[in-house]
Coordinates of C-alpha atoms in Angstrom, one line a residue:
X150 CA 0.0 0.0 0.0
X151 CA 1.3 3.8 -0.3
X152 CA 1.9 5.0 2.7
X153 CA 3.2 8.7 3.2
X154 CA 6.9 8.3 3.4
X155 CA 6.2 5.6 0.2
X156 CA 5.2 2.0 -0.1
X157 CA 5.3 -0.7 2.5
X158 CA 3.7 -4.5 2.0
X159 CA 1.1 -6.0 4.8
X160 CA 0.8 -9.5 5.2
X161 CA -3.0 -10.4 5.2
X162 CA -2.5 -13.3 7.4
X163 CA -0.6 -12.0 10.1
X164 CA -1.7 -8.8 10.0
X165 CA 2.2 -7.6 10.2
X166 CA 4.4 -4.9 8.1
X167 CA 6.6 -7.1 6.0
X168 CA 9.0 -4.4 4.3
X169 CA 8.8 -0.5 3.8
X170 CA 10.4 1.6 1.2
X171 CA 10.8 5.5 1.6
X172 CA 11.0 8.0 -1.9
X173 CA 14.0 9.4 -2.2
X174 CA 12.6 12.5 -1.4
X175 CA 10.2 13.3 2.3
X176 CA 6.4 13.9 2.2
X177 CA 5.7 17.5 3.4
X178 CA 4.5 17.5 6.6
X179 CA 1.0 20.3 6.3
X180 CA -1.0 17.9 9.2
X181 CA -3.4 16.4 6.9
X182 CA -1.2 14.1 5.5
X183 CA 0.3 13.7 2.1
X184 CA -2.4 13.3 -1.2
X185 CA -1.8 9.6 -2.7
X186 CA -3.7 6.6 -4.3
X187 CA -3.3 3.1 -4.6
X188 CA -0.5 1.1 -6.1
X189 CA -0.1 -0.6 -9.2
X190 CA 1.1 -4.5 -9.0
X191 CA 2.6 -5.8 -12.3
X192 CA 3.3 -9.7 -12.4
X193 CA 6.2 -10.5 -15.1
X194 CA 8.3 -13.3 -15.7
X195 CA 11.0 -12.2 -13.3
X196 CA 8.5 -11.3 -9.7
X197 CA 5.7 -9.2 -9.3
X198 CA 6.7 -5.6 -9.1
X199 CA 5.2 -2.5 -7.2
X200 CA 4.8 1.0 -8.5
X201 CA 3.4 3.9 -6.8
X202 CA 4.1 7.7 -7.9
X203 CA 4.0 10.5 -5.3
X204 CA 3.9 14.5 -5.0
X205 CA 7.2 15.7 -4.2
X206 CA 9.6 19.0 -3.7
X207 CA 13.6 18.7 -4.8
X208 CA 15.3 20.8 -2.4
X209 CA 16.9 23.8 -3.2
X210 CA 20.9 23.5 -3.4
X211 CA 23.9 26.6 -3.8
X212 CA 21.7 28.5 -6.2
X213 CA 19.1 25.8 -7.4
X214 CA 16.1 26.7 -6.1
X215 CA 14.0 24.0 -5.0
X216 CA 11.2 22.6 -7.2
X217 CA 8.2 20.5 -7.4
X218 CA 8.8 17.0 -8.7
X219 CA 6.6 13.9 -9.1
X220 CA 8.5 10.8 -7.8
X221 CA 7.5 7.1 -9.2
X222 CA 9.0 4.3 -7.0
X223 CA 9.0 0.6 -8.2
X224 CA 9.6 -2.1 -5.4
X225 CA 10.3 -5.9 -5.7
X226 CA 6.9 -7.2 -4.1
X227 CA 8.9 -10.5 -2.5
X228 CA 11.9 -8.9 -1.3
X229 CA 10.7 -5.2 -0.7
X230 CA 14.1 -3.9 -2.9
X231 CA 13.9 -1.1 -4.9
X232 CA 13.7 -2.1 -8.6
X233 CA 12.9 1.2 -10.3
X234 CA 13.4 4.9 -9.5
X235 CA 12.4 8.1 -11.8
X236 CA 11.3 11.6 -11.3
X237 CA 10.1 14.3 -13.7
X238 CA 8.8 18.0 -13.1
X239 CA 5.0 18.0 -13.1
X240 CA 2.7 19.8 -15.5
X241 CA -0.5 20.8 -13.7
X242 CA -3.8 20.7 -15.6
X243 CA -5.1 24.2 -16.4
X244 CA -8.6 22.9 -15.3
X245 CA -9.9 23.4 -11.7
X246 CA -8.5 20.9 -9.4
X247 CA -10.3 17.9 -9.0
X248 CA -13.1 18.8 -11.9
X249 CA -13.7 15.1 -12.7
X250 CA -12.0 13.6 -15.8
X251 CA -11.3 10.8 -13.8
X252 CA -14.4 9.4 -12.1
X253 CA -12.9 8.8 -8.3
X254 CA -11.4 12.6 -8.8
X255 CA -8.1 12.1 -7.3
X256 CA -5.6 14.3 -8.2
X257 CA -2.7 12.5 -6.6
X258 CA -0.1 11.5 -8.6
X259 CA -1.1 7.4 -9.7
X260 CA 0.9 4.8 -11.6
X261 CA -2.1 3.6 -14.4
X262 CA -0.2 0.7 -16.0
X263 CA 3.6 -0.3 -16.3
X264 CA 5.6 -2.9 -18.8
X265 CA 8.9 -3.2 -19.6
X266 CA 9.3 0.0 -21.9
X267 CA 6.7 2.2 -20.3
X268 CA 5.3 3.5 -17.0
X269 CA 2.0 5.5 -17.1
X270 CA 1.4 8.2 -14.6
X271 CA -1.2 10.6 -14.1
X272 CA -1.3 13.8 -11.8
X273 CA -3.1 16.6 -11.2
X274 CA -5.2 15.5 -14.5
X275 CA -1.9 15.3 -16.6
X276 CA -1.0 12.0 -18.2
X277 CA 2.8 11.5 -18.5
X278 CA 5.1 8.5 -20.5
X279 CA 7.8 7.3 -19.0
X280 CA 10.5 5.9 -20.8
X281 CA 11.5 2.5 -18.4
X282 CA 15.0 2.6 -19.9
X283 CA 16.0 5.5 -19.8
X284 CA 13.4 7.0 -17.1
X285 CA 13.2 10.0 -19.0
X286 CA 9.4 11.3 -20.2
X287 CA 8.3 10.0 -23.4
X288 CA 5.0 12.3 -24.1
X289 CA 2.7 14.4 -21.3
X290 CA -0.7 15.2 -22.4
X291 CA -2.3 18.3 -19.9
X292 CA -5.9 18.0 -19.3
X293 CA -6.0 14.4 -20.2
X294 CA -6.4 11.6 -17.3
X295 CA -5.5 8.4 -18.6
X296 CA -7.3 5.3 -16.5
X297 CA -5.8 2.0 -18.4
X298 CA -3.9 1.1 -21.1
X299 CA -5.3 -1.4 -23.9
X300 CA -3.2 -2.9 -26.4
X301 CA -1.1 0.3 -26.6
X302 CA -4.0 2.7 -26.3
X303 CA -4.2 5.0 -23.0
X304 CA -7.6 6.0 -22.6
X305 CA -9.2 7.6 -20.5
X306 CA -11.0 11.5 -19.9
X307 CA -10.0 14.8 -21.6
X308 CA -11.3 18.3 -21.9
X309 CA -13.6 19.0 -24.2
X310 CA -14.3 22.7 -25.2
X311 CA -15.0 25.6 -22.6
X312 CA -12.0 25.1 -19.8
X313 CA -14.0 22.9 -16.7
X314 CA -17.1 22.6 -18.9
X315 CA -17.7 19.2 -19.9
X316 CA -14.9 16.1 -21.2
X317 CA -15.2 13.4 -23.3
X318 CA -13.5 9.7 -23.6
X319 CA -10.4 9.6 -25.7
X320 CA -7.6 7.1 -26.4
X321 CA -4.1 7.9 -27.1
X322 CA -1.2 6.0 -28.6
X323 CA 1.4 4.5 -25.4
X324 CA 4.6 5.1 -27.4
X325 CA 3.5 8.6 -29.5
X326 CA 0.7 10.2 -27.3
X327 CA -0.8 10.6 -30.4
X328 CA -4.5 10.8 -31.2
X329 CA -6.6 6.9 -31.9
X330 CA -10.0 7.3 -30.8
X331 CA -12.2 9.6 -29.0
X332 CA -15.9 8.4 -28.1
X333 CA -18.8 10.5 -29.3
X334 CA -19.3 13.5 -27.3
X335 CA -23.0 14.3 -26.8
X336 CA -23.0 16.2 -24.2
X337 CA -20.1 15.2 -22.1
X338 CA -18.8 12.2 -21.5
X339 CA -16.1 12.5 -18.8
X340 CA -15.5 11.1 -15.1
X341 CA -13.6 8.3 -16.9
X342 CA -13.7 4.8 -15.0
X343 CA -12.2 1.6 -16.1
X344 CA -14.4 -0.9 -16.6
X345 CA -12.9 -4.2 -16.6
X346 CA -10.2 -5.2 -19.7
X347 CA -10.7 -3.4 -22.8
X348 CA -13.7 -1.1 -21.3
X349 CA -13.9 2.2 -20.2
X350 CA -16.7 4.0 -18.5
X351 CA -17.9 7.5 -19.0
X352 CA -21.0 9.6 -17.8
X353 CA -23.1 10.9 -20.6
X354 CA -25.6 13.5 -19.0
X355 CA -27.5 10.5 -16.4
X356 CA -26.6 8.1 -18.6
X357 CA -23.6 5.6 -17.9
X358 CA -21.5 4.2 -21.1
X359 CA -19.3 1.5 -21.7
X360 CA -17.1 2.2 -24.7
X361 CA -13.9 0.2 -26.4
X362 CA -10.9 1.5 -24.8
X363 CA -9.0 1.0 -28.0
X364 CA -11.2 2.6 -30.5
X365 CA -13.9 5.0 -28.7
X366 CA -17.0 2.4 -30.1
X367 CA -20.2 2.4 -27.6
X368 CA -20.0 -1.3 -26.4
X369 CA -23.0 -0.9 -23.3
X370 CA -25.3 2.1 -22.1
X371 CA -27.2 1.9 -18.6
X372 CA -29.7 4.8 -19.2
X373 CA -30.4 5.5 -15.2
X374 CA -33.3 3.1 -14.0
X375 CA -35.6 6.9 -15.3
X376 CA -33.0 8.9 -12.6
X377 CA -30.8 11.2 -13.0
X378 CA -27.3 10.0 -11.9
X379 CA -25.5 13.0 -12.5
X380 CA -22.4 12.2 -10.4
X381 CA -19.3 10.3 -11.7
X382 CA -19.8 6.5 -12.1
X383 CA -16.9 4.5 -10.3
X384 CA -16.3 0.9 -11.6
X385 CA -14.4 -1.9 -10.6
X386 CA -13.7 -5.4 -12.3
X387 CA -13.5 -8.5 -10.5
X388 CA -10.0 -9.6 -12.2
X389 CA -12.4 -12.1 -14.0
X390 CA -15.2 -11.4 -16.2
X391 CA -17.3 -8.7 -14.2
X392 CA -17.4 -5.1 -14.1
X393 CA -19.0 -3.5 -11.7
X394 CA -20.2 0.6 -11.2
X395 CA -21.9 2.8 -8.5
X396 CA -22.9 6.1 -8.7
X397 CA -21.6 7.4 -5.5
X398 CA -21.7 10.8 -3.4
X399 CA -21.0 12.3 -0.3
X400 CA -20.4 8.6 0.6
X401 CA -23.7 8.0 -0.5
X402 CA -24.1 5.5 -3.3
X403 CA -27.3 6.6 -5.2
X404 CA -27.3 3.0 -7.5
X405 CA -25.3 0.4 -8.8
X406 CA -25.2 -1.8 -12.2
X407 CA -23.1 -5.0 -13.2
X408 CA -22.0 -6.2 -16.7
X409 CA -20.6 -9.0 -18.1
X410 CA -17.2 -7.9 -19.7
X411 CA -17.2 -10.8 -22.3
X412 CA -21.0 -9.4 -23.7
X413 CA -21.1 -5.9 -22.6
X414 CA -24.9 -7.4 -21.2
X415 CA -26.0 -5.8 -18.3
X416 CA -26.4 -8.0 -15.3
X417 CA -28.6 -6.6 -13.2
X418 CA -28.7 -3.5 -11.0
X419 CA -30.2 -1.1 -7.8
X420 CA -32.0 0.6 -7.3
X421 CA -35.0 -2.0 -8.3
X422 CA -38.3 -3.1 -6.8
X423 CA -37.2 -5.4 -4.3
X424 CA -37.2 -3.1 -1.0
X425 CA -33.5 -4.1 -0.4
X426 CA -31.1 -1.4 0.8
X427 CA -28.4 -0.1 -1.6
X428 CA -24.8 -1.3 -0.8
X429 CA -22.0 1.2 -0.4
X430 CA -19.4 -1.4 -2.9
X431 CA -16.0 -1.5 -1.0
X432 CA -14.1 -4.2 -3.2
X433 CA -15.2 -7.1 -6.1
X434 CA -13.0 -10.0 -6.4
X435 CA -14.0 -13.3 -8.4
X436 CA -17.1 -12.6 -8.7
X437 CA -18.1 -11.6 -4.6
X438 CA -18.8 -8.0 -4.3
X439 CA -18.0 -6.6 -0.7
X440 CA -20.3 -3.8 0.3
X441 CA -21.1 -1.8 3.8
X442 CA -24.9 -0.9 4.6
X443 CA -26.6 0.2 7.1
X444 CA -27.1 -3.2 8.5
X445 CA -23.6 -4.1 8.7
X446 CA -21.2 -5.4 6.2
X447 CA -22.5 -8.2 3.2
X448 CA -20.7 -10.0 0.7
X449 CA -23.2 -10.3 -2.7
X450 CA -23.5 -12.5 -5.9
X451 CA -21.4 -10.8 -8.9
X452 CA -23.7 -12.4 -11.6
X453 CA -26.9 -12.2 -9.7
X454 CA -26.8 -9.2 -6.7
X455 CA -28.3 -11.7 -4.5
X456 CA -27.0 -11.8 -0.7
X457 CA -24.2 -14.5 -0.8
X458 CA -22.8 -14.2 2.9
X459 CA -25.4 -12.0 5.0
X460 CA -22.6 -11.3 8.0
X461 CA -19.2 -11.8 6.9
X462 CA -17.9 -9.6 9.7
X463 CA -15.8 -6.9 7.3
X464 CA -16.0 -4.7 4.2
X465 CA -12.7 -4.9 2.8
X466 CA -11.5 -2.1 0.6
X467 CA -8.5 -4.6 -0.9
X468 CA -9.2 -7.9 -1.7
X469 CA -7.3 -10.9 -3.3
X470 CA -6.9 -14.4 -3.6
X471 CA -5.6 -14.9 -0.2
X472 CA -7.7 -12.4 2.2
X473 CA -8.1 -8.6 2.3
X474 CA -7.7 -5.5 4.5
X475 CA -10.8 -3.8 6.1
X476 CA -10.9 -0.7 8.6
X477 CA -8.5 2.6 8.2
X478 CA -6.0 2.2 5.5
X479 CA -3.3 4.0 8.1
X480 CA -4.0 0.8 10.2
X481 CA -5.6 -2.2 8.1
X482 CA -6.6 -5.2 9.5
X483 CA -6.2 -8.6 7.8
X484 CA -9.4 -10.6 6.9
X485 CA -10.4 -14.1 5.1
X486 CA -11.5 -13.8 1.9
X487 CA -15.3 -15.0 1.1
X488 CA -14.7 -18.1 -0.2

């Protein structure tokens, strides 16, 4: 996980730190903490590696000034070694912070995807390129918030028009930057999610699309249940065949909808006529969906939404084939995975 001085590894069955890796550089120290997001884990033929990217200011030496850098950290996930180390100067977006090309609206610096010739960044609604060899930047694209990479596409939400007026989904080429796709704008499509491999979701007025990450094409459209869901649709796959999304705010989630990934076919989805309480979604793994209500936590049927384990005791926000981590992310607790 990223912690605030950089990345450190919990093991989910002991509930203990295993290794910790500081940047090269310290988080400022405001009180509030230090604006991250999660890590990216890349398996590859030699280990599974780590990456996380942080905010970070060079200090100032003889008559260098200091100056603002971003800082992306790659770790050995077995041995907790650093594998990889690069930093660039950051390129702000010249929208209004946090205006929503990304659906979860962080602006924190975030590692999107890594192979072995590039590393994918986004900051501040920026997407950068880094070059793995020579850690030097390839291409950054301002107003542009990449969310996945497809085949050698990053997509993912740009401005479209008037400054902080409205975006669109749009797909760039990983070793150019250069223009492949952008989905039809009809009124907006921006608060990009992905959505499971090859998707990518996008708000379009209440509705919620699904489009090809590669070439822009409409692939699903949930058209609100007859609500408005005006707020950014967040999605998460299941690492299988399931995408999940949940229009969420104020830490209110307002509805939910599943799709198969395979068919773009919708699933099912809340609110509905059943009576039954809309889950806040915390994590989806293999097909169990871990939510929080008001009732306590619940672990639900991917393909179905049907209760599958009424009191599993936790609503883990990381989940894998081994167990997850529920509570505060500064102090996570290990917990089984629903089998």
């Amino acid at each position: 996980m990223a912690g605030e001085d950089g990345l450190k590894a919990v093991d989910t069955g002991a509930s203990s730190v295993k290794w910790s890796v500081n940047t090269t550089y310290q988080a400022e120290r405001g009180g509030f903490g230090t604006r991250r997001a999660a890590p990216l884990v890349v398996a590859g033929q030699g280990g599974t590696t780590v990456f996380a990217a942080y905010d970070r200011t060079i200090p100032g030496q003889g008559t260098m000034p200091a100056r603002a850098a971003i800082e992306v950290l790659a770790v050995d996930a077995a041995s907790g070694k650093a594998a990889w180390h690069a930093e660039f100067m950051p390129t702000p977006s010249s929208r209004i912070e946090g205006s929503g090309l990304a659906a979860d609206e962080n602006v924190a610096p975030k590692v999107i995807a890594a192979d072995t010739a590039s590393v994918v960044i986004t900051a501040d609604e920026t997407t950068y390129v880094v070059d793995r060899t020579t850690r030097a930047l390839r291409w950054q694209h301002k107003d542009f918030s990449a969310v996945s990479v497809t085949d050698g596409v990053v997509a993912g939400g740009e401005a479209a028009g008037q400054a902080d007026m409205g975006g669109q989904l749009g797909g760039l080429a990983l070793d150019s930057g250069q223009r492949r796709s952008t989905a039809a704008n009809s009124g907006g499509k921006a608060h990009a999610s992905p959505a499971g491999p090859g998707l990518v979701a996008g708000n379009d007025h209440e509705n919620l699309v699904l489009v090809d990450a590669r070439t822009g094409a409409e692939r699903a459209r949930y058209a609100g249940g007859g609500q408005q869901h005006l707020h950014p649709w967040r999605c998460l796959g299941d690492e299988q065949s399931l995408v999940l999304c949940q229009d969420q705010y104020a830490g209110q989630t307002n509805a939910v909808v599943a799709f198969d990934t395979t068919t773009a076919a919708k699933l099912w989805s809340w609110p509905d006529t059943s009576g039954r309480v809309v889950p806040q979604v915390t994590a989806f793994w293999h097909g169990a969906v871990y939510s929080q209500t008001q009732n306590g936590p619940v672990v639900l049927d991917g393909r179905t939404g049907k209760d599958r384990e009424a009191k599993p005791g936790a609503a883990p926000f990381e989940v894998d084939q081994f167990g997850g981590l529920a509570g505060d992310s500064h102090a996570p607790v290990a917990v089984p995975a629903s089998a």
